[in-house]
Amino acid sequence: MPDSDIRLRFSPAPTGYLHVGGARSALFNWMYARHTGGTMVLRVEDTDADRSRPELIDAIHDSLGWLGIDWDEEYRQSDRFDQYRAAAASFLDQGLAYRCDCSQDDVKARNDARADGVTGYDGHCRDRNVQPGEGVVVRFRTPDEGVTGWDDLIRGRVEFENAVLEDFVIVRSSGVPLFHVANAYDDLDMNITHVVRGEDLVNTTPRVLLMRAALIAGGHVPAVGGEPVAQPIYAHLPLIVNEQRKKLSKRRDDVAVGDYRAKGFLPEAMRNYLLTLGWGPKDGEEIRPIEEFVEVFELSDINKAPAFFDVKKLEHFNSEYIRALPLDEFIALATPHLGDIDTELFARLAEPVQGRVKRIEEAPNFLQWIVGDAPEPEAKDWKKVMGKDKVSEVLDLVIARLADCDWNPETLEALVFGVGEELETKTQLPVRLALTGSRAGIPLFEPMAEMDRAVVIGRLTAARAKLDAAPNDADGPTS
RNA sequence: GCCCCCAUCGUUCAGUGGCCUAGGACACUGCCCUUUCACGGCAGGAACACGGGUUCGAAUCCCGUUGGGGGUGCCA
């Protein structure tokens, strides 16, 4: 049971997978619902039969669930068409709406003929008393004067002149109501007290407010809680933008929550990062348990300016969360990504990997060289490491001693470092590069001991041969 | 075109008239730790878009300019 009468809703349209913008809207709604002990409603806005895909509802549930965002009630607008039609009918009865048989071409042609540059619907059918029929829509008649506005929790007072609001369509010619009628009706009927959504919806707000007033005037009583309030409290979230500062688009940007999940981001990291886009705790501690954020979260503290979705910073959050994982959990999460790497082998070497990955998916990259061929070293790495003095001697000596030494990490480390002491040089880097193909990586000797002696010697010998092929050539083999 | 909105380091959050010679985080650079990398530590560069007001005092309030974004569908 909720501790307060506060009710919020997240209203996705199932026309695509849940993307990061939607996820953040859902998150902010959820944060405030949990902060206030209110009710979180999930309302699927599937009024557009052509674009809605029912199977995507499951995908949205999945993504939300993955992020740990839960809800207390769920509705589908497609179950409620009759109620929206009744609402539209009441507008018609009240003289607040009328039927219109103008085609879109008609409207456009009339606008083109005008000199004043006005582009919206011109009210042509307002008094024509059009009867129901083919190609007939219902339009809401907007007032000719006055203003419609609200006090936005994030943006302050926002007002629109009613005169600039065109008579908009509320019922399609197919008889199916449009989203904003559904929106106005449901927010009232479900007694939503706080509407938290993206800034791209600001301009539909006056329409919704006008219809809400008409609904209340028509005597509609909310199904929940009884008393209708004149207006819910609105909070329009700043958009999440791409590097071009444009609203994130499913087309050009990589934004589906499911994609981030697949790439090895942890839900806690994703949620935590999303929360810092447009909002931040006063004390600056931005990575911490969600409960602590819930406690201090306030809608009115949200920023007005759009925020760029920075994958680099997300990765930082993610590596923090990965490092905080119990080792066995990390192993369990990484195992599906292993490919041809043996799970037992991985389990033995998982700890140093855990400390280095930014995304779970990267785990095998740190071990691939053990089971497969070592990648060709980068030319500049080769030059930097193999161009040094004494490298040939180091490799020769290591190769020779590897032939019949004990085969365990301690012995191998002592052997390689021992050569270094004898020759008064550092030996790890050339051995590492020859073995792994890279200058960077997990500590060397544990994984080295996991390999076959012959393979190790083979790789070192090959590197040594490469040195011979380009003697005293600091530019290395690729020059 | 019309309507609405936004503007602090490269990015993000803090800052709500004096505590700001503007702080934290990410990214970047250098040093330390370490015979690799990463982690960690230290240091560094880096911003109040511009112009006018208001005020004893402005990143914070007002106006304008510039720049950016959103909307302008029988999509949501």
Short mmCIF file of C-alpha atoms in Angstrom, two decimals, chain A residues 186-479:
data_model
loop_
_atom_site.label_atom_id
_atom_site.label_comp_id
_atom_site.label_asym_id
_atom_site.label_seq_id
_atom_site.Cartn_x
_atom_site.Cartn_y
_atom_site.Cartn_z
CA ASP A 186 -5.90 8.89 -18.27
CA ASP A 187 -3.97 11.42 -16.26
CA LEU A 188 -7.26 12.59 -14.84
CA ASP A 189 -8.91 9.20 -14.52
CA MET A 190 -5.84 7.62 -12.93
CA ASN A 191 -5.45 10.65 -10.73
CA ILE A 192 -1.86 11.24 -11.74
CA THR A 193 -0.46 13.95 -9.49
CA HIS A 194 2.97 14.41 -11.08
CA VAL A 195 3.72 14.23 -14.77
CA VAL A 196 7.42 13.74 -15.36
CA ARG A 197 8.40 13.40 -19.02
CA GLY A 198 10.68 14.67 -21.73
CA GLU A 199 10.87 18.25 -22.85
CA ASP A 200 9.71 17.21 -26.29
CA LEU A 201 6.21 16.96 -24.83
CA VAL A 202 6.02 20.55 -23.55
CA ASN A 203 4.05 21.80 -26.50
CA THR A 204 1.36 19.16 -26.16
CA THR A 205 0.77 20.18 -22.56
CA PRO A 206 -1.60 23.11 -23.25
CA ARG A 207 -3.76 20.82 -25.39
CA VAL A 208 -3.90 18.25 -22.65
CA LEU A 209 -4.69 20.91 -20.07
CA LEU A 210 -7.52 22.29 -22.19
CA MET A 211 -9.03 18.83 -22.59
CA ARG A 212 -8.57 18.10 -18.92
CA ALA A 213 -10.54 21.22 -18.05
CA ALA A 214 -13.25 20.12 -20.47
CA LEU A 215 -13.33 16.69 -18.87
CA ILE A 216 -13.71 18.17 -15.42
CA ALA A 217 -16.36 20.59 -16.66
CA GLY A 218 -18.13 17.60 -18.18
CA GLY A 219 -18.24 16.03 -14.74
CA HIS A 220 -15.60 13.33 -15.09
CA VAL A 221 -14.51 11.95 -11.74
CA PRO A 222 -11.21 10.13 -11.42
CA ALA A 223 -11.48 6.38 -10.90
CA VAL A 224 -8.80 6.66 -8.25
CA GLY A 225 -9.03 8.97 -5.29
CA GLY A 226 -12.21 10.82 -6.22
CA GLU A 227 -11.55 14.55 -6.21
CA PRO A 228 -10.16 15.85 -9.49
CA VAL A 229 -7.39 18.40 -9.27
CA ALA A 230 -7.27 21.21 -11.81
CA GLN A 231 -3.77 20.35 -12.91
CA PRO A 232 -1.19 17.74 -12.08
CA ILE A 233 2.26 19.03 -11.32
CA TYR A 234 4.37 18.93 -14.45
CA ALA A 235 8.11 18.42 -14.63
CA HIS A 236 9.58 18.47 -18.11
CA LEU A 237 12.94 16.79 -18.25
CA PRO A 238 15.76 18.18 -20.35
CA LEU A 239 16.55 15.98 -23.32
CA ILE A 240 19.48 13.62 -23.56
CA VAL A 241 21.47 14.57 -26.62
CA ASN A 242 24.19 13.12 -28.81
CA GLU A 243 27.56 14.73 -29.54
CA GLN A 244 25.87 16.95 -32.11
CA ARG A 245 23.62 18.21 -29.32
CA LYS A 246 20.59 16.75 -31.00
CA LYS A 247 17.88 14.74 -29.33
CA LEU A 248 18.92 11.11 -29.22
CA SER A 249 17.37 9.28 -32.11
CA LYS A 250 16.86 5.57 -32.50
CA ARG A 251 17.95 5.96 -36.10
CA ARG A 252 21.34 7.52 -35.83
CA ASP A 253 22.30 6.84 -32.24
CA ASP A 254 23.05 3.66 -30.41
CA VAL A 255 20.55 4.03 -27.64
CA ALA A 256 18.56 0.92 -26.82
CA VAL A 257 18.92 -0.07 -23.20
CA GLY A 258 19.07 -3.68 -24.33
CA ASP A 259 22.19 -2.95 -26.36
CA TYR A 260 24.00 -1.65 -23.32
CA ARG A 261 22.92 -4.72 -21.44
CA ALA A 262 24.31 -6.94 -24.18
CA LYS A 263 27.58 -5.05 -24.21
CA GLY A 264 28.24 -5.86 -20.60
CA PHE A 265 27.05 -2.85 -18.68
CA LEU A 266 25.67 -3.61 -15.25
CA PRO A 267 22.15 -2.38 -14.55
CA GLU A 268 23.20 -0.65 -11.35
CA ALA A 269 25.89 1.27 -13.23
CA MET A 270 23.50 2.21 -16.01
CA ARG A 271 20.86 3.36 -13.58
CA ASN A 272 23.34 5.27 -11.49
CA TYR A 273 24.78 6.99 -14.53
CA LEU A 274 21.38 7.87 -15.99
CA LEU A 275 20.53 9.50 -12.70
CA THR A 276 23.47 11.88 -12.95
CA LEU A 277 22.23 13.20 -16.29
CA GLY A 278 20.29 16.28 -15.27
CA TRP A 279 20.53 15.72 -11.57
CA GLY A 280 23.23 15.28 -8.97
CA PRO A 281 23.42 14.93 -5.21
CA LYS A 282 24.47 18.14 -3.48
CA ASP A 283 27.50 16.54 -1.87
CA GLY A 284 28.93 15.44 -5.20
CA GLU A 285 29.16 11.74 -4.33
CA GLU A 286 27.84 10.40 -7.57
CA ILE A 287 28.42 6.68 -7.26
CA ARG A 288 26.45 5.13 -4.40
CA PRO A 289 23.55 2.81 -3.62
CA ILE A 290 20.23 3.79 -5.15
CA GLU A 291 18.51 3.92 -1.76
CA GLU A 292 20.66 6.86 -0.78
CA PHE A 293 19.68 8.71 -3.92
CA VAL A 294 16.02 7.90 -3.43
CA GLU A 295 16.21 9.50 -0.04
CA VAL A 296 17.45 12.87 -1.28
CA PHE A 297 15.90 12.96 -4.74
CA GLU A 298 13.76 16.00 -5.62
CA LEU A 299 12.23 16.77 -9.00
CA SER A 300 12.77 20.48 -8.52
CA ASP A 301 16.55 19.93 -8.38
CA ILE A 302 16.64 18.68 -11.94
CA ASN A 303 18.58 20.76 -14.45
CA LYS A 304 17.06 22.61 -17.34
CA ALA A 305 19.80 22.18 -19.89
CA PRO A 306 20.12 19.13 -22.12
CA ALA A 307 22.79 16.58 -21.22
CA PHE A 308 25.13 14.62 -23.42
CA PHE A 309 25.15 10.87 -22.97
CA ASP A 310 28.83 10.20 -22.33
CA VAL A 311 29.71 6.54 -22.78
CA LYS A 312 33.20 7.16 -21.35
CA LYS A 313 31.74 8.22 -18.06
CA LEU A 314 29.24 5.38 -18.16
CA GLU A 315 32.20 3.03 -18.58
CA HIS A 316 33.85 4.53 -15.55
CA PHE A 317 30.73 3.94 -13.49
CA ASN A 318 30.56 0.45 -14.87
CA SER A 319 34.13 -0.45 -13.99
CA GLU A 320 33.52 0.80 -10.47
CA TYR A 321 30.48 -1.42 -10.14
CA ILE A 322 32.31 -4.37 -11.69
CA ARG A 323 35.19 -4.05 -9.25
CA ALA A 324 32.72 -4.00 -6.37
CA LEU A 325 31.23 -7.33 -7.44
CA PRO A 326 32.00 -10.50 -5.45
CA LEU A 327 34.44 -12.54 -7.55
CA ASP A 328 32.09 -15.44 -8.12
CA GLU A 329 29.42 -13.10 -9.35
CA PHE A 330 31.83 -11.52 -11.78
CA ILE A 331 32.79 -14.97 -13.01
CA ALA A 332 29.15 -15.91 -13.48
CA LEU A 333 28.43 -12.75 -15.43
CA ALA A 334 31.49 -13.07 -17.65
CA THR A 335 31.18 -16.76 -18.41
CA PRO A 336 28.64 -16.38 -21.24
CA HIS A 337 31.05 -14.04 -23.03
CA LEU A 338 34.03 -16.37 -22.92
CA GLY A 339 33.98 -17.88 -26.40
CA ASP A 340 36.68 -20.52 -26.72
CA ILE A 341 38.23 -19.77 -23.36
CA ASP A 342 37.84 -22.59 -20.89
CA THR A 343 35.62 -21.63 -17.97
CA GLU A 344 37.93 -23.28 -15.42
CA LEU A 345 40.90 -21.40 -16.81
CA PHE A 346 38.92 -18.19 -16.68
CA ALA A 347 37.86 -18.78 -13.11
CA ARG A 348 41.51 -19.16 -12.09
CA LEU A 349 42.50 -15.88 -13.71
CA ALA A 350 39.30 -13.91 -13.22
CA GLU A 351 40.43 -11.74 -10.35
CA PRO A 352 42.99 -9.64 -12.21
CA VAL A 353 40.60 -9.42 -15.14
CA GLN A 354 37.84 -8.09 -12.93
CA GLY A 355 40.00 -5.20 -11.89
CA ARG A 356 40.65 -4.18 -15.46
CA VAL A 357 37.48 -4.50 -17.52
CA LYS A 358 35.20 -1.59 -18.22
CA ARG A 359 32.51 -3.84 -19.61
CA ILE A 360 31.87 -7.49 -18.81
CA GLU A 361 32.01 -8.31 -22.48
CA GLU A 362 35.69 -7.31 -22.58
CA ALA A 363 36.75 -10.06 -20.19
CA PRO A 364 37.97 -12.56 -22.79
CA ASN A 365 40.20 -9.93 -24.41
CA PHE A 366 42.53 -10.21 -21.46
CA LEU A 367 42.96 -13.96 -21.90
CA GLN A 368 42.61 -14.61 -25.60
CA TRP A 369 46.36 -14.80 -26.11
CA ILE A 370 46.61 -17.75 -23.76
CA VAL A 371 44.40 -20.03 -25.79
CA GLY A 372 44.79 -18.60 -29.26
CA ASP A 373 47.56 -17.02 -31.25
CA ALA A 374 49.06 -13.88 -29.84
CA PRO A 375 48.08 -10.85 -31.88
CA GLU A 376 50.74 -9.13 -33.94
CA PRO A 377 52.23 -6.38 -31.73
CA GLU A 378 51.65 -2.80 -32.75
CA ALA A 379 54.67 -1.43 -34.60
CA LYS A 380 55.20 1.37 -32.11
CA ASP A 381 55.06 -1.04 -29.18
CA TRP A 382 57.52 -3.35 -30.84
CA LYS A 383 59.87 -0.49 -31.51
CA LYS A 384 59.61 0.84 -28.00
CA VAL A 385 60.17 -2.50 -26.29
CA MET A 386 62.33 -4.47 -28.67
CA GLY A 387 64.43 -1.54 -29.75
CA LYS A 388 66.08 -1.42 -26.32
CA ASP A 389 69.56 -2.75 -25.55
CA LYS A 390 70.08 -6.31 -24.37
CA VAL A 391 66.71 -7.53 -25.59
CA SER A 392 68.30 -10.26 -27.69
CA GLU A 393 70.33 -11.45 -24.75
CA VAL A 394 67.31 -11.41 -22.50
CA LEU A 395 65.28 -13.51 -24.89
CA ASP A 396 68.14 -15.93 -25.53
CA LEU A 397 68.69 -16.51 -21.86
CA VAL A 398 65.03 -16.83 -20.99
CA ILE A 399 64.42 -19.25 -23.84
CA ALA A 400 67.35 -21.38 -22.79
CA ARG A 401 66.35 -21.58 -19.16
CA LEU A 402 62.70 -22.21 -19.90
CA ALA A 403 63.59 -25.50 -21.53
CA ASP A 404 63.75 -27.54 -18.34
CA CYS A 405 62.65 -25.36 -15.42
CA ASP A 406 59.75 -26.14 -13.10
CA TRP A 407 56.49 -24.90 -14.58
CA ASN A 408 54.70 -22.72 -12.08
CA PRO A 409 54.17 -18.97 -11.68
CA GLU A 410 56.74 -18.51 -8.93
CA THR A 411 59.51 -20.27 -10.82
CA LEU A 412 58.71 -18.47 -14.04
CA GLU A 413 58.75 -15.10 -12.34
CA ALA A 414 62.02 -15.85 -10.59
CA LEU A 415 63.50 -17.05 -13.83
CA VAL A 416 62.53 -14.02 -15.89
CA PHE A 417 63.47 -11.54 -13.18
CA GLY A 418 66.66 -13.47 -12.46
CA VAL A 419 67.79 -12.92 -16.02
CA GLY A 420 67.07 -9.25 -15.53
CA GLU A 421 69.28 -9.06 -12.49
CA GLU A 422 72.11 -10.83 -14.25
CA LEU A 423 71.93 -8.59 -17.27
CA GLU A 424 71.05 -5.51 -15.24
CA THR A 425 67.95 -4.71 -17.22
CA LYS A 426 64.19 -5.10 -17.04
CA THR A 427 62.92 -8.23 -18.64
CA GLN A 428 59.17 -8.37 -18.23
CA LEU A 429 58.19 -6.16 -21.13
CA PRO A 430 59.99 -8.00 -23.95
CA VAL A 431 58.78 -11.34 -22.64
CA ARG A 432 55.24 -9.99 -22.27
CA LEU A 433 55.20 -8.51 -25.75
CA ALA A 434 56.55 -11.68 -27.32
CA LEU A 435 54.01 -13.77 -25.48
CA THR A 436 50.88 -11.64 -25.49
CA GLY A 437 51.43 -9.23 -28.36
CA SER A 438 50.70 -6.34 -26.07
CA ARG A 439 52.46 -4.16 -23.54
CA ALA A 440 49.41 -4.10 -21.30
CA GLY A 441 47.58 -6.85 -19.55
CA ILE A 442 47.01 -8.89 -16.44
CA PRO A 443 50.02 -10.01 -14.36
CA LEU A 444 52.09 -12.26 -16.57
CA PHE A 445 53.26 -15.31 -14.73
CA GLU A 446 50.01 -16.92 -13.65
CA PRO A 447 48.66 -17.10 -17.18
CA MET A 448 52.10 -18.02 -18.51
CA ALA A 449 52.13 -21.07 -16.28
CA GLU A 450 48.77 -22.05 -17.75
CA MET A 451 50.32 -22.35 -21.20
CA ASP A 452 52.27 -25.23 -22.70
CA ARG A 453 55.99 -24.93 -22.32
CA ALA A 454 56.47 -25.53 -26.03
CA VAL A 455 54.07 -22.75 -26.97
CA VAL A 456 55.78 -20.28 -24.68
CA ILE A 457 59.20 -21.14 -25.99
CA GLY A 458 57.85 -21.05 -29.52
CA ARG A 459 56.54 -17.51 -29.19
CA LEU A 460 59.70 -16.23 -27.57
CA THR A 461 61.79 -17.88 -30.25
CA ALA A 462 59.69 -16.35 -32.97
CA ALA A 463 60.14 -12.89 -31.46
CA ARG A 464 63.85 -13.49 -31.19
CA ALA A 465 63.97 -14.45 -34.84
CA LYS A 466 62.11 -11.32 -35.77
CA LEU A 467 64.78 -9.32 -34.00
CA ASP A 468 67.43 -11.05 -36.08
CA ALA A 469 65.52 -10.36 -39.24
CA ALA A 470 65.80 -6.66 -38.51
CA PRO A 471 69.11 -6.33 -36.62
CA ASN A 472 69.73 -3.02 -34.90
CA ASP A 473 66.68 -1.70 -36.60
CA ALA A 474 64.84 0.38 -34.09
CA ASP A 475 61.94 0.76 -36.44
CA GLY A 476 61.07 -2.88 -36.00
CA PRO A 477 59.68 -5.37 -38.43
CA THR A 478 57.03 -3.31 -40.08
CA SER A 479 59.18 -0.52 -41.43
#
